[in-house]
Amino acid sequence: MRDGNIAVVGGSVAGCAAALAAARGGAGRVTVLERAGGRLRERGLGVTLHSDRFAELEAAGYVDAAMPWSPLHRRIWTVRDGSAPLGRAVAVHTFPFRAYSWGSLWDELRRRVPEGAVYRTDTVVTAVEPDADGVTLRLADGRGERYDAVIGADGYRSVVRETMFPGLRPTWAGYLAWRGSCAPPPYPEESARRQSAPDPAEARTVLFPGGHCMMYRIPDGRGGQRLNWVLYVAPPAGTDARQDLRTPTSLPPGGLDPELTGFLRGLVAEHFPAYWAGCVLDTPADSTLVQPIYDLEVPHYAAGRLLLAGDAATVARPHTGGSSVKALQDAWALETAWRSGADWEAVTKTYDADRTAVGATMVGLGRRLGRAQVTEAPDWAGLTEEDLEQWWRAQHQGSEHSSGFGGHARGRA
Ligand SMILES: Cc1cc2nc3c(=O)[nH]c(=O)nc-3n(C[C@H](O)[C@H](O)[C@H](O)COP(=O)(O)OP(=O)(O)OC[C@H]3O[C@@H](n4cnc5c(N)ncnc54)[C@H](O)[C@@H]3O)c2cc1C
């Protein structure tokens, strides 16, 4: 086992981190098999990492403080208020997160895949055949490759998971995420004059009937910033027959038709304060994408010689702010289990016991937040600050520190 020959299926966030974990744990050979060709292309969008979770992951050697990031300190829950360009703040929460562009996070993890490991692109795994001593992977070119163990880091449509739990599929949550980013428009003149321009380290949650939109700045890769936004709402009326809005895949940038574009623009124009509306309206349709939101939970993270990591194992709704942390912690937990385990059985058992409960808690938290913030959202405009605080505490069943918001501290599910 110490010199085992390991394959990681998928070379995105979870896959690169898992390759690092396996190498550190003592694997003899690590091979990453990634379907995409070349560098994974970023979609110009952001991810956030909770500052406390970042500090733990940095100490564990999975992320680096030098990665370009934008600080976030506060989150302002905002509603439209007549013609006030920035709207009205209903409540302000501390929001200790670091905002990254997805591409720079992936670049950093790709760089960390140890030199001795092989990272193969254009390699599609079509079937996974486990037996008592190892696993044979079938590739799209017809070849079979033999490994001692396989880590499935192949995302929400994982072939590794399908082998472990046939028929287990993500379930649609009943709404969509619309995502994009734009150069931040200049602040409204009036607020600039009164020196009340929004602080770039503030995240905004713009509230509207039946949903909300999260907005925050991310590095643009050229020393400046972009404004990243994610808007959650049910599909437009009359689209029930459209399976593409209900299946776990995304309409890529440029994939929005005039019906979807018109719906988004109409909603934002009607319900957003002018400045925040401008941010969404300034994002070209060909760089806006739509992702149906769904939940996925597995009964086990490991079985025999197969292990799961990242979205292949569990998909928690993005409101948790903890999916990338979850994927990185999977790798860290794998390394820990590997270092302490005397044989495969011990490694997989420890890993499974560590991560299955955390994954389930995060999926549960995502469901609660999604219900409260989208499918059963309150009448935002009528909420007082106190109402909002109470509503927020109910979603976290007390405290966001213990609910897993932004990811659990390692060792606590
Ligand atoms: C190109 C890309 C861009 C993304 N951009 C963003 C973003 O901007 N913001 C954000 O919040 N999230 C983004 N995500 C999603 C984000 O990475 C995940 O939600 C989360 O970080 C967990 O990552 P993951 O590695 O588990 O899954 P994923 O990131 O989904 O990675 C799964 C990987 O497995 C590969 N794969 C799948 N099936 C096979 C197969 N059969 N054989 C070989 N390889 C396979 C895929 O090509 C992919 O690279 C992006 C994902 C990708 C792949």
Coordinates of C-alpha atoms and ligand atoms in Angstrom, one line a residue:
M1 CA 0.0 0.0 0.0
R2 CA 2.8 2.4 0.8
D3 CA 4.1 2.0 -2.7
G4 CA 0.7 1.6 -4.3
N5 CA -0.2 2.6 -7.9
I6 CA -3.0 5.1 -7.6
A7 CA -5.2 6.7 -10.2
V8 CA -7.2 9.9 -9.7
V9 CA -10.0 10.4 -12.2
G10 CA -10.6 14.1 -12.8
G11 CA -7.9 16.8 -12.5
S12 CA -9.9 19.8 -11.3
V13 CA -9.9 21.2 -7.8
A14 CA -10.5 17.9 -5.9
G15 CA -8.4 15.8 -8.3
C16 CA -5.2 17.9 -8.0
A17 CA -5.6 18.1 -4.3
A18 CA -6.2 14.3 -4.0
A19 CA -3.1 13.7 -6.1
L20 CA -1.1 15.8 -3.7
A21 CA -2.6 13.9 -0.8
A22 CA -1.9 10.5 -2.2
A23 CA 1.7 11.4 -2.9
R24 CA 2.2 12.8 0.5
G25 CA 0.5 9.8 2.1
G26 CA 3.1 7.5 0.5
A27 CA 1.7 6.3 -2.8
G28 CA 4.4 4.9 -5.1
R29 CA 2.8 6.2 -8.3
V30 CA 0.1 8.7 -8.8
T31 CA -1.6 9.2 -12.2
V32 CA -4.3 11.9 -12.8
L33 CA -6.6 11.2 -15.7
E34 CA -8.4 14.3 -16.9
R35 CA -11.0 14.4 -19.7
A36 CA -10.3 18.0 -20.8
G37 CA -7.4 18.8 -23.1
G38 CA -4.7 21.3 -21.9
R39 CA -5.2 23.8 -19.1
L40 CA -8.7 23.7 -17.6
R41 CA -10.4 26.8 -19.0
E42 CA -11.8 29.1 -16.3
R43 CA -15.1 30.7 -16.7
G44 CA -14.1 34.0 -15.2
L45 CA -16.0 33.3 -12.1
G46 CA -15.3 33.4 -8.4
V47 CA -15.0 31.0 -5.5
T48 CA -14.8 32.0 -1.8
L49 CA -12.9 30.4 1.0
H50 CA -13.7 31.1 4.6
S51 CA -10.7 32.8 6.2
D52 CA -10.5 30.3 9.1
R53 CA -10.7 27.3 6.8
F54 CA -8.1 28.9 4.5
A55 CA -5.7 29.3 7.5
E56 CA -6.1 25.6 8.3
L57 CA -5.7 24.5 4.7
E58 CA -2.7 26.7 4.3
A59 CA -1.1 25.2 7.4
A60 CA -1.8 21.8 6.0
G61 CA -0.1 22.8 2.7
Y62 CA -3.0 22.7 0.3
V63 CA -3.3 26.4 -0.5
D64 CA -0.8 29.3 -0.6
A65 CA -1.2 32.8 0.8
A66 CA 0.5 34.2 -2.4
M67 CA -2.5 33.2 -4.6
P68 CA -4.2 36.4 -5.7
W69 CA -7.4 37.1 -3.7
S70 CA -9.8 39.8 -2.7
P71 CA -10.7 40.2 0.9
L72 CA -14.3 40.2 2.1
H73 CA -15.2 41.4 5.6
R74 CA -18.9 42.2 5.6
R75 CA -22.1 41.0 3.9
I76 CA -24.8 43.6 3.4
W77 CA -28.3 42.2 2.8
T78 CA -29.9 44.8 0.5
V79 CA -33.3 45.5 -0.9
R80 CA -34.5 48.0 -3.5
D81 CA -35.6 51.3 -2.0
G82 CA -37.2 53.7 -4.4
S83 CA -34.6 55.2 -6.6
A84 CA -31.7 55.0 -4.1
P85 CA -28.9 53.7 -6.3
L86 CA -27.4 51.3 -3.7
G87 CA -30.8 50.3 -2.2
R88 CA -31.4 49.9 1.6
A89 CA -29.3 47.7 3.9
V90 CA -31.6 45.4 5.9
A91 CA -28.8 43.9 7.9
V92 CA -25.0 43.7 7.9
H93 CA -23.1 40.5 8.8
T94 CA -19.5 39.9 9.3
F95 CA -18.3 37.8 6.4
P96 CA -14.7 36.7 6.8
F97 CA -14.0 35.2 3.4
R98 CA -11.3 35.3 0.8
A99 CA -12.5 35.6 -2.8
Y100 CA -10.6 34.0 -5.6
S101 CA -11.0 33.5 -9.3
W102 CA -11.6 29.8 -9.9
G103 CA -8.8 29.8 -12.5
S104 CA -6.1 31.0 -10.0
L105 CA -7.2 28.4 -7.4
W106 CA -7.0 25.6 -9.9
D107 CA -3.6 26.9 -11.2
E108 CA -2.2 26.8 -7.7
L109 CA -3.5 23.3 -7.1
R110 CA -2.3 22.1 -10.5
R111 CA 1.2 23.5 -9.6
R112 CA 1.1 21.5 -6.4
V113 CA 0.6 18.1 -8.1
P114 CA 4.0 16.6 -7.3
E115 CA 6.5 16.4 -10.2
G116 CA 6.7 12.6 -9.8
A117 CA 2.9 12.3 -10.5
V118 CA 1.7 12.0 -14.0
Y119 CA -1.2 14.4 -15.1
R120 CA -2.7 13.1 -18.4
T121 CA -5.1 15.3 -20.3
D122 CA -7.5 14.2 -23.0
T123 CA -8.1 11.0 -21.1
V124 CA -11.7 9.9 -20.6
V125 CA -12.4 7.1 -18.2
T126 CA -15.5 5.2 -19.5
A127 CA -15.8 2.4 -17.0
V128 CA -14.5 1.4 -13.6
E129 CA -14.0 -2.3 -12.8
P130 CA -13.1 -3.0 -9.2
D131 CA -12.1 -6.4 -7.8
A132 CA -10.6 -7.7 -4.6
D133 CA -7.0 -6.5 -5.3
G134 CA -7.4 -3.4 -7.4
V135 CA -9.3 -1.6 -10.1
T136 CA -9.2 -1.7 -13.9
L137 CA -10.1 1.6 -15.6
R138 CA -11.4 1.5 -19.2
L139 CA -10.5 4.5 -21.3
A140 CA -12.3 6.0 -24.3
D141 CA -9.5 4.8 -26.6
G142 CA -10.3 1.2 -25.6
R143 CA -7.3 0.5 -23.4
G144 CA -7.6 -0.8 -19.9
E145 CA -5.2 0.3 -17.1
R146 CA -4.7 -1.5 -13.8
Y147 CA -4.4 0.4 -10.4
D148 CA -4.2 -0.6 -6.8
A149 CA -6.8 2.0 -5.8
V150 CA -8.8 4.7 -7.6
I151 CA -9.9 8.1 -6.3
G152 CA -13.0 9.5 -8.1
A153 CA -12.6 13.3 -8.3
D154 CA -14.6 13.4 -11.5
G155 CA -17.3 15.8 -10.4
Y156 CA -21.1 15.5 -10.2
R157 CA -21.5 13.1 -13.1
S158 CA -18.8 10.8 -11.7
V159 CA -18.2 7.4 -13.3
V160 CA -16.5 6.2 -10.2
R161 CA -19.5 7.0 -8.1
E162 CA -21.8 5.3 -10.6
T163 CA -19.8 2.1 -10.1
M164 CA -20.0 2.4 -6.3
F165 CA -23.6 3.4 -6.2
P166 CA -25.4 2.6 -9.5
G167 CA -28.3 4.9 -10.2
L168 CA -27.5 7.4 -7.5
R169 CA -28.0 10.8 -9.2
P170 CA -28.1 14.5 -8.2
T171 CA -31.6 15.8 -7.5
W172 CA -32.8 19.1 -8.8
A173 CA -33.5 21.7 -6.1
G174 CA -36.2 23.5 -8.1
Y175 CA -34.2 26.6 -9.1
L176 CA -31.3 27.9 -11.1
A177 CA -28.1 29.9 -10.5
W178 CA -27.3 32.6 -13.1
R179 CA -23.7 33.6 -13.0
G180 CA -21.4 36.2 -14.5
S181 CA -18.8 38.8 -13.8
C182 CA -18.1 42.3 -15.1
A183 CA -15.8 45.2 -14.6
P184 CA -17.3 47.0 -11.6
P185 CA -19.2 50.1 -12.9
P186 CA -18.1 53.4 -11.3
Y187 CA -19.9 54.2 -8.1
P188 CA -23.0 56.4 -8.3
E189 CA -22.0 60.1 -8.3
E190 CA -24.1 60.9 -5.3
S191 CA -22.5 58.3 -3.0
A192 CA -19.0 59.2 -4.3
R193 CA -19.7 62.8 -3.3
R194 CA -21.0 61.8 0.1
Q195 CA -18.0 59.4 0.4
S196 CA -20.4 56.6 1.1
A197 CA -19.3 54.5 -1.8
P198 CA -19.4 50.8 -1.1
D199 CA -16.3 49.3 0.3
P200 CA -14.8 46.8 -2.2
A201 CA -14.4 44.3 0.7
E202 CA -18.2 44.2 1.1
A203 CA -20.2 41.4 -0.3
R204 CA -23.8 42.3 -1.3
T205 CA -26.8 40.1 -1.2
V206 CA -29.5 41.8 -3.2
L207 CA -32.9 40.4 -2.2
F208 CA -35.9 40.2 -4.5
P209 CA -39.2 38.3 -4.4
G210 CA -38.4 34.5 -4.8
G211 CA -34.6 34.8 -4.7
H212 CA -31.5 36.7 -4.2
C213 CA -28.2 37.6 -5.8
M214 CA -24.8 37.3 -4.2
M215 CA -22.2 39.9 -5.5
Y216 CA -18.5 40.2 -4.5
R217 CA -15.2 41.2 -6.1
I218 CA -12.6 38.8 -7.3
P219 CA -9.1 39.4 -8.7
D220 CA -9.2 39.9 -12.5
G221 CA -5.7 38.3 -13.1
R222 CA -4.2 41.6 -14.2
G223 CA -3.9 43.3 -10.8
G224 CA -7.5 44.7 -10.8
Q225 CA -10.8 43.3 -9.8
R226 CA -14.0 42.0 -11.4
L227 CA -17.4 41.9 -9.8
N228 CA -18.7 38.4 -9.6
W229 CA -22.4 37.7 -9.2
V230 CA -24.6 34.7 -8.7
L231 CA -28.4 35.1 -8.9
Y232 CA -30.7 32.3 -7.6
V233 CA -34.3 32.1 -8.7
A234 CA -36.8 29.5 -10.1
P235 CA -36.9 29.1 -13.9
P236 CA -39.2 31.5 -15.7
A237 CA -42.9 30.5 -15.9
G238 CA -43.7 28.4 -19.0
T239 CA -40.3 26.6 -19.1
D240 CA -41.5 23.4 -17.5
A241 CA -40.9 21.4 -20.6
R242 CA -37.2 22.5 -20.8
Q243 CA -35.2 19.6 -19.4
D244 CA -32.0 21.6 -19.8
L245 CA -33.1 23.8 -16.9
R246 CA -33.7 20.8 -14.6
T247 CA -30.8 18.5 -15.3
P248 CA -27.4 18.7 -13.5
T249 CA -25.4 20.3 -16.2
S250 CA -25.0 23.9 -17.1
L251 CA -25.8 26.2 -20.0
P252 CA -22.3 27.5 -20.8
P253 CA -21.5 31.1 -21.4
G254 CA -23.1 32.1 -24.7
G255 CA -25.7 29.3 -24.2
L256 CA -28.5 31.6 -23.1
D257 CA -31.4 32.1 -25.6
P258 CA -33.4 35.3 -25.9
E259 CA -36.1 33.9 -23.5
L260 CA -33.6 33.4 -20.7
T261 CA -31.7 36.6 -21.3
G262 CA -35.0 38.6 -21.4
F263 CA -36.2 37.0 -18.1
L264 CA -32.9 37.8 -16.3
R265 CA -32.8 41.4 -17.6
G266 CA -36.5 42.0 -16.7
L267 CA -36.2 40.6 -13.2
V268 CA -33.0 42.7 -12.5
A269 CA -34.5 45.9 -13.9
E270 CA -37.6 45.5 -11.9
H271 CA -36.2 44.5 -8.5
F272 CA -32.6 45.6 -8.1
P273 CA -31.3 48.9 -6.9
A274 CA -29.9 50.8 -9.9
Y275 CA -26.2 50.4 -9.2
W276 CA -26.4 46.6 -8.6
A277 CA -28.7 46.2 -11.6
G278 CA -26.1 47.8 -13.7
C279 CA -23.5 45.2 -12.7
V280 CA -25.7 42.4 -14.0
L281 CA -26.9 44.3 -17.0
D282 CA -23.3 45.2 -18.0
T283 CA -22.4 41.5 -18.1
P284 CA -22.6 40.4 -21.8
A285 CA -25.0 37.6 -22.5
D286 CA -22.2 35.6 -24.0
S287 CA -20.4 35.5 -20.7
T288 CA -23.4 34.7 -18.6
L289 CA -24.1 31.1 -17.7
V290 CA -26.9 29.2 -16.0
Q291 CA -26.5 26.2 -13.7
P292 CA -29.4 24.2 -12.3
I293 CA -28.9 23.8 -8.5
Y294 CA -29.0 20.3 -7.2
D295 CA -28.2 18.1 -4.2
L296 CA -26.1 15.0 -4.1
E297 CA -25.2 12.8 -1.1
V298 CA -23.6 9.4 -1.0
P299 CA -23.9 6.7 1.7
H300 CA -20.1 6.3 1.8
Y301 CA -17.0 8.1 0.6
A302 CA -15.1 4.9 0.2
A303 CA -15.8 1.2 -0.6
G304 CA -13.1 -1.4 -1.3
R305 CA -10.5 0.2 -3.5
L306 CA -12.6 3.1 -4.6
L307 CA -12.7 6.5 -2.9
L308 CA -14.6 9.7 -3.8
A309 CA -13.6 13.3 -3.3
G310 CA -15.1 16.7 -4.0
D311 CA -18.3 17.0 -6.0
A312 CA -18.1 13.4 -7.1
A313 CA -19.1 12.5 -3.5
T314 CA -21.4 15.3 -2.4
V315 CA -22.7 18.5 -4.0
A316 CA -23.8 21.0 -1.4
R317 CA -25.7 24.1 -2.7
P318 CA -23.4 27.1 -3.2
H319 CA -25.1 29.1 -0.4
T320 CA -23.0 27.1 2.0
G321 CA -19.9 28.9 0.7
G322 CA -18.0 25.7 1.4
S323 CA -17.7 23.5 -1.6
S324 CA -14.1 24.2 -2.5
V325 CA -13.1 23.9 1.2
K326 CA -15.0 20.6 1.3
A327 CA -13.0 19.3 -1.7
L328 CA -9.7 20.5 -0.3
Q329 CA -10.5 19.0 3.1
D330 CA -11.3 15.7 1.5
A331 CA -7.7 15.6 0.2
W332 CA -6.3 16.6 3.6
A333 CA -8.4 13.9 5.3
L334 CA -7.2 11.3 2.8
E335 CA -3.5 12.2 3.5
T336 CA -4.1 11.9 7.2
A337 CA -5.9 8.5 6.8
W338 CA -3.1 7.3 4.5
R339 CA -0.3 8.3 6.8
S340 CA -1.9 6.5 9.8
G341 CA -3.4 3.4 8.0
A342 CA -1.5 0.1 8.0
D343 CA -3.4 -1.3 5.0
W344 CA -6.0 -0.3 2.4
E345 CA -8.9 -1.3 4.6
A346 CA -7.7 1.0 7.4
V347 CA -7.1 3.9 5.0
T348 CA -10.5 3.7 3.4
K349 CA -12.3 3.1 6.6
T350 CA -10.8 6.1 8.3
Y351 CA -11.4 8.3 5.3
D352 CA -15.0 7.2 4.9
A353 CA -15.7 7.8 8.6
D354 CA -14.1 11.2 8.5
R355 CA -15.8 12.6 5.4
T356 CA -19.2 10.9 4.9
A357 CA -20.7 12.7 7.9
V358 CA -19.2 16.1 6.9
G359 CA -20.5 15.7 3.4
A360 CA -24.0 14.9 4.6
T361 CA -24.0 17.9 7.0
M362 CA -23.0 20.3 4.2
V363 CA -25.7 19.0 1.9
G364 CA -28.2 19.4 4.6
L365 CA -27.1 22.9 5.3
G366 CA -27.3 23.7 1.6
R367 CA -30.9 22.5 1.5
R368 CA -31.9 24.6 4.5
L369 CA -30.2 27.7 3.1
G370 CA -31.8 27.2 -0.3
R371 CA -35.2 26.8 1.1
A372 CA -35.0 29.9 3.3
Q373 CA -33.3 32.0 0.7
V374 CA -35.0 30.9 -2.5
T375 CA -37.9 28.4 -2.6
E376 CA -39.5 29.6 0.6
A377 CA -37.9 33.1 0.8
P378 CA -39.7 35.6 3.0
D379 CA -41.2 38.9 2.0
W380 CA -37.8 40.6 2.1
A381 CA -39.1 44.2 1.8
G382 CA -41.1 43.7 5.0
L383 CA -38.2 42.4 7.1
T384 CA -36.7 44.4 9.9
E385 CA -33.1 43.9 10.9
E386 CA -34.3 41.8 13.9
D387 CA -36.5 39.6 11.7
L388 CA -33.5 39.0 9.4
E389 CA -31.2 38.1 12.3
Q390 CA -33.8 35.6 13.6
W391 CA -34.4 34.2 10.1
W392 CA -30.6 33.7 9.7
R393 CA -30.1 32.0 13.0
A394 CA -32.9 29.6 12.2
Q395 CA -31.2 28.5 9.1
H396 CA -28.0 27.7 11.1
Q397 CA -29.9 26.2 13.9
G398 CA -28.2 28.6 16.2
S399 CA -24.7 29.6 15.1
E400 CA -23.1 29.7 11.7
H401 CA -19.8 28.7 13.3
S402 CA -21.2 25.2 14.1
S403 CA -23.6 24.9 11.1
G404 CA -20.7 24.4 8.6
F405 CA -21.3 27.8 6.9
G406 CA -18.0 28.3 4.9
G407 CA -17.0 24.7 5.7
H408 CA -16.6 22.8 8.9
A409 CA -13.4 23.1 10.9
R410 CA -11.6 19.7 10.4
G411 CA -12.6 17.1 12.8
R412 CA -16.1 18.5 13.4
A413 CA -19.2 17.4 11.5
Ligands
LIG1 C1 -13.3 24.1 -16.1 C2 -14.1 24.3 -14.8 C3 -14.3 25.6 -14.4 C4 -15.0 25.8 -13.1 N1 -15.2 27.1 -12.8 C5 -15.8 27.4 -11.6 C6 -16.0 28.7 -11.1 O1 -15.6 29.7 -11.8 N2 -16.6 28.9 -9.9 C7 -17.0 27.8 -9.1 O2 -17.6 28.1 -8.1 N3 -16.9 26.6 -9.5 C8 -16.3 26.3 -10.7 N4 -16.1 25.0 -11.1 C9 -16.7 23.9 -10.3 C10 -15.8 23.7 -9.0 O3 -14.5 23.3 -9.4 C11 -16.4 22.6 -8.2 O4 -17.7 22.8 -7.9 C12 -15.7 22.3 -6.8 O5 -14.5 23.1 -6.7 C13 -15.3 20.9 -6.7 O6 -14.5 20.5 -7.7 P1 -14.3 19.0 -8.2 O7 -12.9 18.9 -8.6 O8 -14.8 18.1 -7.2 O9 -15.3 18.9 -9.5 P2 -15.1 19.6 -10.9 O10 -14.5 20.9 -10.8 O11 -16.5 19.4 -11.5 O12 -14.1 18.6 -11.7 C14 -14.3 17.3 -12.2 C15 -13.2 17.0 -13.2 O13 -13.3 15.7 -13.6 C16 -13.2 15.6 -15.0 N5 -13.9 14.4 -15.4 C17 -15.2 14.2 -15.3 N6 -15.5 13.0 -15.8 C18 -14.4 12.4 -16.2 C19 -14.0 11.2 -16.8 N7 -15.0 10.2 -17.1 N8 -12.8 10.9 -17.1 C20 -11.8 11.8 -16.9 N9 -12.0 13.0 -16.3 C21 -13.3 13.3 -16.0 C22 -13.8 16.9 -15.5 O14 -13.3 17.3 -16.8 C23 -13.4 17.9 -14.4 O15 -12.1 18.5 -14.7 C24 -15.5 24.7 -12.3 C25 -15.2 23.4 -12.8 C26 -14.5 23.2 -14.0 C27 -14.2 21.8 -14.4

